[in-house]
Amino acid sequence: MAPQPPEPLIDLLNDALVETPPGRSIWVALSGGLDSSLLVTLAAEVCKRHQRPLRALHVNHALQPAAEAFEAHCETLCAALDVPLTVDRVTVERHGEGLEGAARRARLDAFGRHVPPGDTLWLAQHQNDQAETLLLAALRGSGIRGLAAMPYRRDWQGITLLRPWLDVSRQQLADTANTLALDWCDDPTNQDLGLDRNRLRHRVFPALEARWPEAQRGLAQSAQHAGEADQLLAAYAGEELQTLTHADGSFDAVVLGRRDRPRQRLLVRAACQQAGLPTPPRQRLETLLDQLSAGRDAQVRVTWPGAEARVWRHCLYLMPPLTDLPLWQTAWDGQPGLMTPLGPLTLALDTQRPVILRWRQGGEVIRLPERGRRDVKRLLQAAQLPPWQRERLIMVMQGSECLGVIEPPGTLLWGAEGATFDGRATQQGSA
């Protein structure tokens, strides 16, 4: 094995520094293995030279006896490098997922807890990891976004996730680590062939490389091409979605329904991604698309983990899943900040005696300025408020008299004649 100088890897880290605004910190996700130990070692050199703040984050999953040794190694390494280290000991809860997926979600949760928005987190994934990710995605039957595998850069919850060495082979990293006489921990679970990624690494890729020596590089390059195509499709879909979007954020289901099926799939997935929602599995997506042409008064609802879609009055709504409402009513003194099942109320009501807040039950009547008594039900119908939103409205009641209709946390839809919300007497019949 020829000595491998670190300069090519340092050059990539210098390029990565540009992605972090001045004054913001760079973090390294440090597992204690070869790749991340080398990354934090060279990052310390680069950040010191450019006077950029550097921190490390170790997530202890507590899934194996060696977990404590990994944590101790990270502490020793960061102390030697004078890099502040944050350790998060997490509990991996599977929730029907595989162990690898659950551990990945636990890591992401830890990133969100500790890395402030605006900072950058460097990840040590490399070319071999990219090739494995693409092949796993292909075996699952993933679309182009899955085949794009891991992006070089991803903005997530205000944090920039960056993989500076995504085009570097693991062999180059190992040669450099040995040249530097670096210490690291070998994960014993990496030999467990019951894990899909390990089976690819130890059984499948050696066979592929025996026939195609550049297999991993070629697969990683294919992932890059897929990523570029995915970005282009997302840009085209975003432009088209603008022509389908209504003022309330819903989409024109009639026009969408006239598109061919592949285009419909692209647009719905793109709309979910824009809204930060998980995209529907293929079968759920097909069920939704089949119902875009539902009648005007039909109430279509299609759910999948983390999201749901509704079609009503020829409009498509995409949203986080709505939880069932508890039985609830409470007295209110008119001051803002009262906690409701849908969050704290931000409105204030000028009242000399307490009122009752409760969900709409039906039959409520409100006396509107210059309009007289009106059924709340008919007001909601005229306003074309979707049925699932009507169920989540709060009625402000004083005895049998309705003083206001509130959409939490603080939108007054209608206020009764003489009622004063937020210091303003109701002048109009609707907000």
Coordinates of C-alpha atoms in Angstrom, one line a residue:
M1 CA 0.0 0.0 0.0
A2 CA 1.5 3.3 -1.1
P3 CA 1.4 6.2 1.3
Q4 CA -1.6 8.4 0.5
P5 CA -1.1 12.1 1.3
P6 CA -4.1 13.9 2.8
E7 CA -3.9 17.0 0.5
P8 CA -6.6 15.8 -2.0
L9 CA -9.0 15.3 0.9
I10 CA -8.1 18.6 2.4
D11 CA -8.7 20.4 -0.9
L12 CA -12.3 19.0 -0.9
L13 CA -12.8 20.2 2.7
N14 CA -11.6 23.7 1.7
D15 CA -14.2 23.6 -1.1
A16 CA -16.8 22.6 1.4
L17 CA -16.1 25.5 3.6
V18 CA -17.7 27.8 1.1
E19 CA -21.1 26.2 1.8
T20 CA -21.1 27.6 5.4
P21 CA -21.6 31.4 5.9
P22 CA -19.0 33.2 8.0
G23 CA -19.7 33.1 11.7
R24 CA -21.6 29.8 11.5
S25 CA -20.2 26.6 12.9
I26 CA -19.2 23.4 11.1
W27 CA -20.1 20.2 12.8
V28 CA -18.9 16.7 12.0
A29 CA -21.1 13.6 12.6
L30 CA -18.6 11.4 14.4
S31 CA -19.3 7.7 14.8
G32 CA -15.8 6.8 15.7
G33 CA -15.2 4.6 12.6
L34 CA -12.4 5.2 10.1
D35 CA -14.3 7.5 7.8
S36 CA -15.6 10.0 10.4
S37 CA -12.4 9.8 12.5
L38 CA -10.4 10.9 9.4
L39 CA -13.0 13.6 8.6
V40 CA -12.9 15.2 12.0
T41 CA -9.1 15.0 12.0
L42 CA -8.7 16.8 8.7
A43 CA -11.6 19.2 9.4
A44 CA -9.8 20.3 12.6
E45 CA -6.7 21.2 10.5
V46 CA -8.8 23.0 7.8
C47 CA -11.0 24.9 10.2
K48 CA -8.0 26.0 12.4
R49 CA -6.2 27.3 9.3
H50 CA -9.3 29.3 8.2
Q51 CA -10.4 30.3 11.7
R52 CA -13.7 28.6 11.4
P53 CA -15.5 27.1 14.5
L54 CA -15.7 23.3 14.5
R55 CA -17.7 21.0 16.7
A56 CA -18.4 17.2 16.6
L57 CA -21.5 15.2 17.4
H58 CA -21.5 11.6 18.4
V59 CA -24.8 9.6 18.5
N60 CA -24.6 6.6 20.8
H61 CA -27.4 4.2 19.7
A62 CA -26.6 1.7 22.5
L63 CA -27.3 -1.1 20.1
Q64 CA -24.1 -3.2 20.8
P65 CA -21.6 -3.8 23.6
A66 CA -19.0 -1.8 21.6
A67 CA -21.1 1.4 21.8
E68 CA -19.3 2.6 24.9
A69 CA -15.9 2.0 23.3
F70 CA -16.9 4.1 20.3
E71 CA -18.0 6.9 22.6
A72 CA -14.8 6.8 24.6
H73 CA -12.7 6.9 21.3
C74 CA -14.6 10.0 20.1
E75 CA -14.0 11.7 23.4
T76 CA -10.3 10.9 23.3
L77 CA -9.9 11.9 19.7
C78 CA -11.8 15.2 20.1
A79 CA -9.8 16.1 23.2
A80 CA -6.6 15.5 21.3
L81 CA -7.8 17.7 18.5
D82 CA -9.3 20.4 20.8
V83 CA -12.7 20.0 19.1
P84 CA -15.8 20.4 21.4
L85 CA -17.8 17.1 21.4
T86 CA -21.5 16.7 22.0
V87 CA -22.7 13.1 22.8
D88 CA -26.3 12.1 22.5
R89 CA -27.3 8.7 23.9
V90 CA -30.5 7.8 22.0
T91 CA -33.1 5.1 22.3
V92 CA -33.8 3.5 18.9
E93 CA -37.5 2.8 18.6
R94 CA -38.5 0.8 15.5
H95 CA -42.2 1.7 15.0
G96 CA -42.5 -1.0 12.3
E97 CA -39.2 0.0 10.6
G98 CA -36.1 -2.1 10.1
L99 CA -33.3 -1.6 12.6
E100 CA -31.1 0.3 10.1
G101 CA -34.0 2.7 9.2
A102 CA -34.9 3.2 12.9
A103 CA -31.3 4.0 13.8
R104 CA -31.0 6.4 10.8
R105 CA -34.1 8.2 12.0
A106 CA -32.7 8.4 15.6
R107 CA -29.5 10.0 14.2
L108 CA -31.5 12.6 12.2
D109 CA -33.5 13.5 15.3
A110 CA -30.2 14.0 17.2
F111 CA -28.9 16.2 14.4
G112 CA -32.0 18.3 14.7
R113 CA -31.7 18.6 18.5
H114 CA -28.1 19.7 18.6
V115 CA -27.1 21.4 15.3
P116 CA -28.5 25.0 15.3
P117 CA -30.2 26.2 12.1
G118 CA -27.7 28.0 9.9
D119 CA -24.8 25.7 10.8
T120 CA -23.4 22.9 8.5
L121 CA -23.1 19.3 9.4
W122 CA -20.4 17.3 7.5
L123 CA -21.0 13.6 6.9
A124 CA -18.3 11.2 6.0
Q125 CA -20.2 9.1 3.4
H126 CA -18.1 8.2 0.4
Q127 CA -18.3 6.7 -3.1
N128 CA -18.7 3.2 -1.9
D129 CA -21.6 4.2 0.4
Q130 CA -23.2 5.9 -2.6
A131 CA -22.9 2.9 -4.8
E132 CA -24.5 0.7 -2.0
T133 CA -27.3 3.2 -1.5
L134 CA -28.1 3.2 -5.2
L135 CA -28.2 -0.6 -5.5
L136 CA -30.4 -0.9 -2.4
A137 CA -32.8 1.7 -3.9
A138 CA -32.9 -0.2 -7.2
L139 CA -33.6 -3.5 -5.4
R140 CA -36.6 -1.8 -3.7
G141 CA -37.9 -0.6 -7.0
S142 CA -37.3 3.1 -6.2
G143 CA -37.9 5.9 -8.6
I144 CA -35.4 8.4 -9.8
R145 CA -35.2 10.3 -6.5
G146 CA -34.3 7.0 -4.7
L147 CA -31.8 6.1 -7.5
A148 CA -30.2 9.5 -6.9
A149 CA -29.1 8.1 -3.5
M150 CA -27.4 10.7 -1.3
P151 CA -27.0 14.3 -2.4
Y152 CA -23.7 16.2 -2.0
R153 CA -25.7 18.9 -0.2
R154 CA -29.1 18.8 1.4
D155 CA -30.9 21.6 3.3
W156 CA -32.8 20.0 6.2
Q157 CA -34.7 21.9 9.0
G158 CA -32.5 24.9 8.5
I159 CA -29.3 22.8 8.7
T160 CA -27.0 22.2 5.7
L161 CA -26.0 18.5 5.5
L162 CA -22.8 18.2 3.4
R163 CA -20.9 15.2 2.2
P164 CA -17.5 16.5 1.1
W165 CA -16.0 13.1 0.2
L166 CA -18.9 11.6 -1.7
D167 CA -16.7 11.1 -4.8
V168 CA -13.9 9.6 -2.9
S169 CA -13.4 5.8 -2.6
R170 CA -13.2 4.2 0.7
Q171 CA -9.8 2.7 -0.2
Q172 CA -8.4 6.3 -0.6
L173 CA -9.7 7.2 2.8
A174 CA -8.3 4.0 4.4
D175 CA -4.9 4.7 2.7
T176 CA -4.8 8.2 4.0
A177 CA -5.8 7.2 7.5
N178 CA -3.0 4.6 7.6
T179 CA -0.5 7.2 6.3
L180 CA -1.5 9.4 9.2
A181 CA -1.3 6.5 11.7
L182 CA -4.9 7.4 12.7
D183 CA -6.7 5.4 15.3
W184 CA -10.4 4.4 14.8
C185 CA -12.9 1.8 16.0
D186 CA -14.0 -1.1 13.8
D187 CA -17.7 -1.7 14.1
P188 CA -18.3 -5.4 14.7
T189 CA -21.8 -5.2 13.3
N190 CA -20.3 -4.4 9.9
Q191 CA -19.6 -8.1 9.6
D192 CA -23.3 -9.0 10.1
L193 CA -24.6 -10.4 6.8
G194 CA -28.1 -10.2 8.1
L195 CA -28.0 -6.5 7.4
D196 CA -28.6 -5.6 3.7
R197 CA -25.8 -3.1 3.3
N198 CA -23.3 -5.5 4.8
R199 CA -24.4 -8.3 2.5
L200 CA -23.9 -6.0 -0.5
R201 CA -20.5 -4.9 0.8
H202 CA -19.1 -8.4 1.6
R203 CA -20.8 -10.6 -1.0
V204 CA -22.3 -8.7 -3.9
F205 CA -19.7 -6.0 -4.6
P206 CA -16.7 -8.3 -4.5
A207 CA -18.4 -10.5 -7.2
L208 CA -19.2 -7.4 -9.3
E209 CA -15.7 -5.9 -9.0
A210 CA -14.2 -9.2 -10.0
R211 CA -15.8 -8.7 -13.4
W212 CA -16.1 -4.9 -13.4
P213 CA -13.3 -3.4 -11.3
E214 CA -14.9 0.1 -11.6
A215 CA -18.4 -1.0 -10.6
Q216 CA -18.6 1.1 -7.5
R217 CA -17.4 4.2 -9.3
G218 CA -19.8 3.6 -12.1
L219 CA -22.8 3.1 -9.8
A220 CA -22.0 6.2 -7.9
Q221 CA -21.7 8.1 -11.2
S222 CA -25.2 6.8 -12.2
A223 CA -26.5 8.1 -8.9
Q224 CA -25.1 11.5 -9.7
H225 CA -26.8 11.5 -13.1
A226 CA -30.1 10.5 -11.5
G227 CA -29.7 13.3 -9.0
E228 CA -29.3 15.8 -11.8
A229 CA -32.3 14.5 -13.6
D230 CA -34.3 14.6 -10.4
Q231 CA -33.4 18.3 -9.9
L232 CA -34.5 19.1 -13.4
L233 CA -37.8 17.3 -13.0
A234 CA -38.4 19.0 -9.7
A235 CA -37.8 22.4 -11.3
Y236 CA -40.1 21.7 -14.2
A237 CA -42.8 20.3 -11.8
G238 CA -42.4 23.4 -9.6
E239 CA -43.2 25.7 -12.5
E240 CA -46.2 23.7 -13.5
L241 CA -47.5 23.5 -9.9
Q242 CA -47.6 27.3 -9.8
T243 CA -50.3 27.2 -12.6
L244 CA -52.3 24.7 -10.6
T245 CA -52.1 26.3 -7.2
H246 CA -55.0 28.2 -5.6
A247 CA -54.7 31.0 -3.1
D248 CA -55.4 28.7 -0.2
G249 CA -52.6 26.3 -1.2
S250 CA -54.8 23.6 -2.8
F251 CA -54.4 22.4 -6.3
D252 CA -56.8 22.3 -9.3
A253 CA -57.8 18.6 -9.3
V254 CA -59.7 18.9 -12.6
V255 CA -56.7 20.3 -14.6
L256 CA -54.3 17.9 -12.8
G257 CA -56.7 15.0 -13.7
R258 CA -56.3 15.9 -17.4
R259 CA -52.5 15.3 -17.3
D260 CA -51.2 11.9 -18.3
R261 CA -50.5 9.5 -15.4
P262 CA -46.7 9.8 -15.3
R263 CA -47.1 13.6 -15.1
Q264 CA -49.7 13.3 -12.4
R265 CA -47.3 11.2 -10.3
L266 CA -44.5 13.7 -10.8
L267 CA -46.6 16.7 -9.8
V268 CA -48.1 15.1 -6.7
R269 CA -44.7 13.9 -5.5
A270 CA -43.2 17.3 -6.2
A271 CA -46.1 19.1 -4.3
C272 CA -45.5 16.8 -1.3
Q273 CA -41.8 17.6 -1.4
Q274 CA -42.4 21.3 -1.6
A275 CA -44.7 21.1 1.5
G276 CA -42.1 19.0 3.4
L277 CA -44.4 16.0 3.4
P278 CA -43.4 12.3 2.7
T279 CA -44.4 11.2 -0.7
P280 CA -47.1 8.5 -1.0
P281 CA -46.1 4.9 -1.7
R282 CA -47.0 3.8 -5.2
Q283 CA -50.3 2.1 -4.4
R284 CA -51.5 5.0 -2.3
L285 CA -50.6 7.4 -5.0
E286 CA -52.5 5.4 -7.6
T287 CA -55.5 5.4 -5.3
L288 CA -55.4 9.1 -5.0
L289 CA -55.0 9.8 -8.7
D290 CA -57.9 7.5 -9.5
Q291 CA -60.1 9.8 -7.4
L292 CA -59.1 13.2 -8.8
S293 CA -62.3 13.3 -10.8
A294 CA -64.5 12.7 -7.8
G295 CA -67.8 14.6 -7.7
R296 CA -67.9 18.2 -6.4
D297 CA -69.4 17.3 -3.0
A298 CA -67.4 14.0 -2.6
Q299 CA -65.0 13.9 0.4
V300 CA -62.0 11.9 -0.8
R301 CA -59.3 11.1 1.9
V302 CA -56.2 9.1 1.2
T303 CA -53.6 8.6 3.9
W304 CA -50.1 7.3 4.2
P305 CA -47.4 7.6 6.9
G306 CA -46.8 11.2 7.8
A307 CA -49.3 12.8 5.4
E308 CA -52.8 12.7 3.9
A309 CA -54.5 14.0 0.8
R310 CA -58.1 15.2 0.4
V311 CA -60.1 16.0 -2.7
W312 CA -63.1 18.3 -2.2
R313 CA -65.0 20.5 -4.7
H314 CA -62.5 19.7 -7.4
C315 CA -59.5 20.8 -5.3
L316 CA -56.6 18.6 -4.0
Y317 CA -55.3 19.3 -0.5
L318 CA -52.1 17.9 0.8
M319 CA -51.4 18.1 4.5
P320 CA -49.9 16.5 7.6
P321 CA -52.3 13.9 9.1
L322 CA -55.0 15.4 11.2
T323 CA -55.4 13.9 14.6
D324 CA -58.8 13.1 16.1
L325 CA -60.1 15.9 18.3
P326 CA -60.9 15.1 22.0
L327 CA -64.1 16.1 23.6
W328 CA -63.4 19.6 24.9
Q329 CA -64.8 22.8 26.2
T330 CA -63.4 25.3 28.6
A331 CA -64.1 28.6 30.3
W332 CA -62.2 31.6 28.9
D333 CA -61.6 35.0 30.5
G334 CA -60.8 36.6 27.2
Q335 CA -57.1 36.8 27.7
P336 CA -54.7 35.4 25.0
G337 CA -52.6 32.4 25.6
L338 CA -55.3 29.9 26.7
M339 CA -54.1 26.4 25.7
T340 CA -56.5 24.5 23.4
P341 CA -56.1 21.0 21.8
L342 CA -54.9 22.8 18.7
G343 CA -52.4 25.1 20.5
P344 CA -52.4 28.4 22.4
L345 CA -55.1 30.9 21.5
T346 CA -53.6 34.2 20.3
L347 CA -56.8 36.3 20.2
A348 CA -58.2 38.4 23.0
L349 CA -61.8 39.2 23.8
D350 CA -63.0 42.2 25.9
T351 CA -65.5 40.6 28.2
Q352 CA -66.7 41.3 31.7
R353 CA -67.8 37.7 32.3
P354 CA -66.3 34.4 31.3
V355 CA -67.3 32.7 28.1
I356 CA -67.1 29.1 27.0
L357 CA -64.9 27.9 24.2
R358 CA -65.9 24.6 22.5
W359 CA -66.0 22.9 19.1
R360 CA -68.7 23.6 16.7
Q361 CA -71.7 21.3 17.4
G362 CA -74.1 22.5 14.8
G363 CA -77.1 24.8 15.2
E364 CA -75.1 27.8 16.3
V365 CA -76.4 31.2 15.3
I366 CA -74.4 34.5 15.4
R367 CA -75.7 38.1 15.1
L368 CA -73.5 39.9 12.6
P369 CA -73.2 43.6 12.3
E370 CA -75.6 45.0 9.7
R371 CA -76.6 41.5 8.7
G372 CA -78.6 40.2 11.6
R373 CA -78.8 36.6 12.7
R374 CA -77.0 34.1 10.6
D375 CA -76.6 30.3 10.8
V376 CA -72.9 29.5 11.3
K377 CA -73.4 26.4 9.1
R378 CA -74.6 28.6 6.1
L379 CA -71.8 31.0 6.7
L380 CA -69.3 28.2 6.5
Q381 CA -70.9 26.8 3.3
A382 CA -70.8 30.3 1.7
A383 CA -67.2 30.7 2.7
Q384 CA -66.4 27.3 1.1
L385 CA -64.4 26.2 4.1
P386 CA -63.5 22.5 3.7
P387 CA -65.4 20.2 6.0
W388 CA -62.3 19.0 7.9
Q389 CA -61.5 22.6 8.8
R390 CA -65.0 23.3 9.9
E391 CA -64.7 20.5 12.5
R392 CA -61.7 22.3 14.0
L393 CA -63.3 25.7 14.6
I394 CA -63.8 27.1 18.1
M395 CA -67.1 28.6 19.0
V396 CA -67.0 31.5 21.5
M397 CA -70.3 31.0 23.5
Q398 CA -71.9 33.1 26.2
G399 CA -74.9 31.1 27.2
S400 CA -76.7 30.2 24.0
E401 CA -75.3 33.2 22.2
C402 CA -72.4 32.8 19.8
L403 CA -69.9 35.7 20.1
G404 CA -67.4 34.6 17.6
V405 CA -66.1 31.8 15.3
I406 CA -62.3 31.3 15.6
E407 CA -59.9 29.3 13.4
P408 CA -57.1 28.4 15.8
P409 CA -54.7 29.8 16.8
G410 CA -55.9 33.3 16.1
T411 CA -58.0 33.9 13.0
L412 CA -61.4 35.4 13.7
L413 CA -63.8 34.3 11.0
W414 CA -66.9 36.0 12.3
G415 CA -67.5 38.2 15.3
A416 CA -70.9 39.0 16.8
E417 CA -72.3 42.5 16.8
G418 CA -70.8 44.4 19.8
A419 CA -68.1 41.8 20.5
T420 CA -64.6 43.3 20.8
F421 CA -61.8 41.0 19.8
D422 CA -58.1 42.2 20.1
G423 CA -59.3 45.7 21.0
R424 CA -61.5 46.1 17.9
A425 CA -65.2 46.1 17.9
T426 CA -66.6 43.9 15.1
Q427 CA -67.5 46.0 12.1
Q428 CA -67.7 43.5 9.3
G429 CA -69.6 40.3 9.0
S430 CA -66.5 38.3 8.3
A431 CA -62.8 38.5 9.0

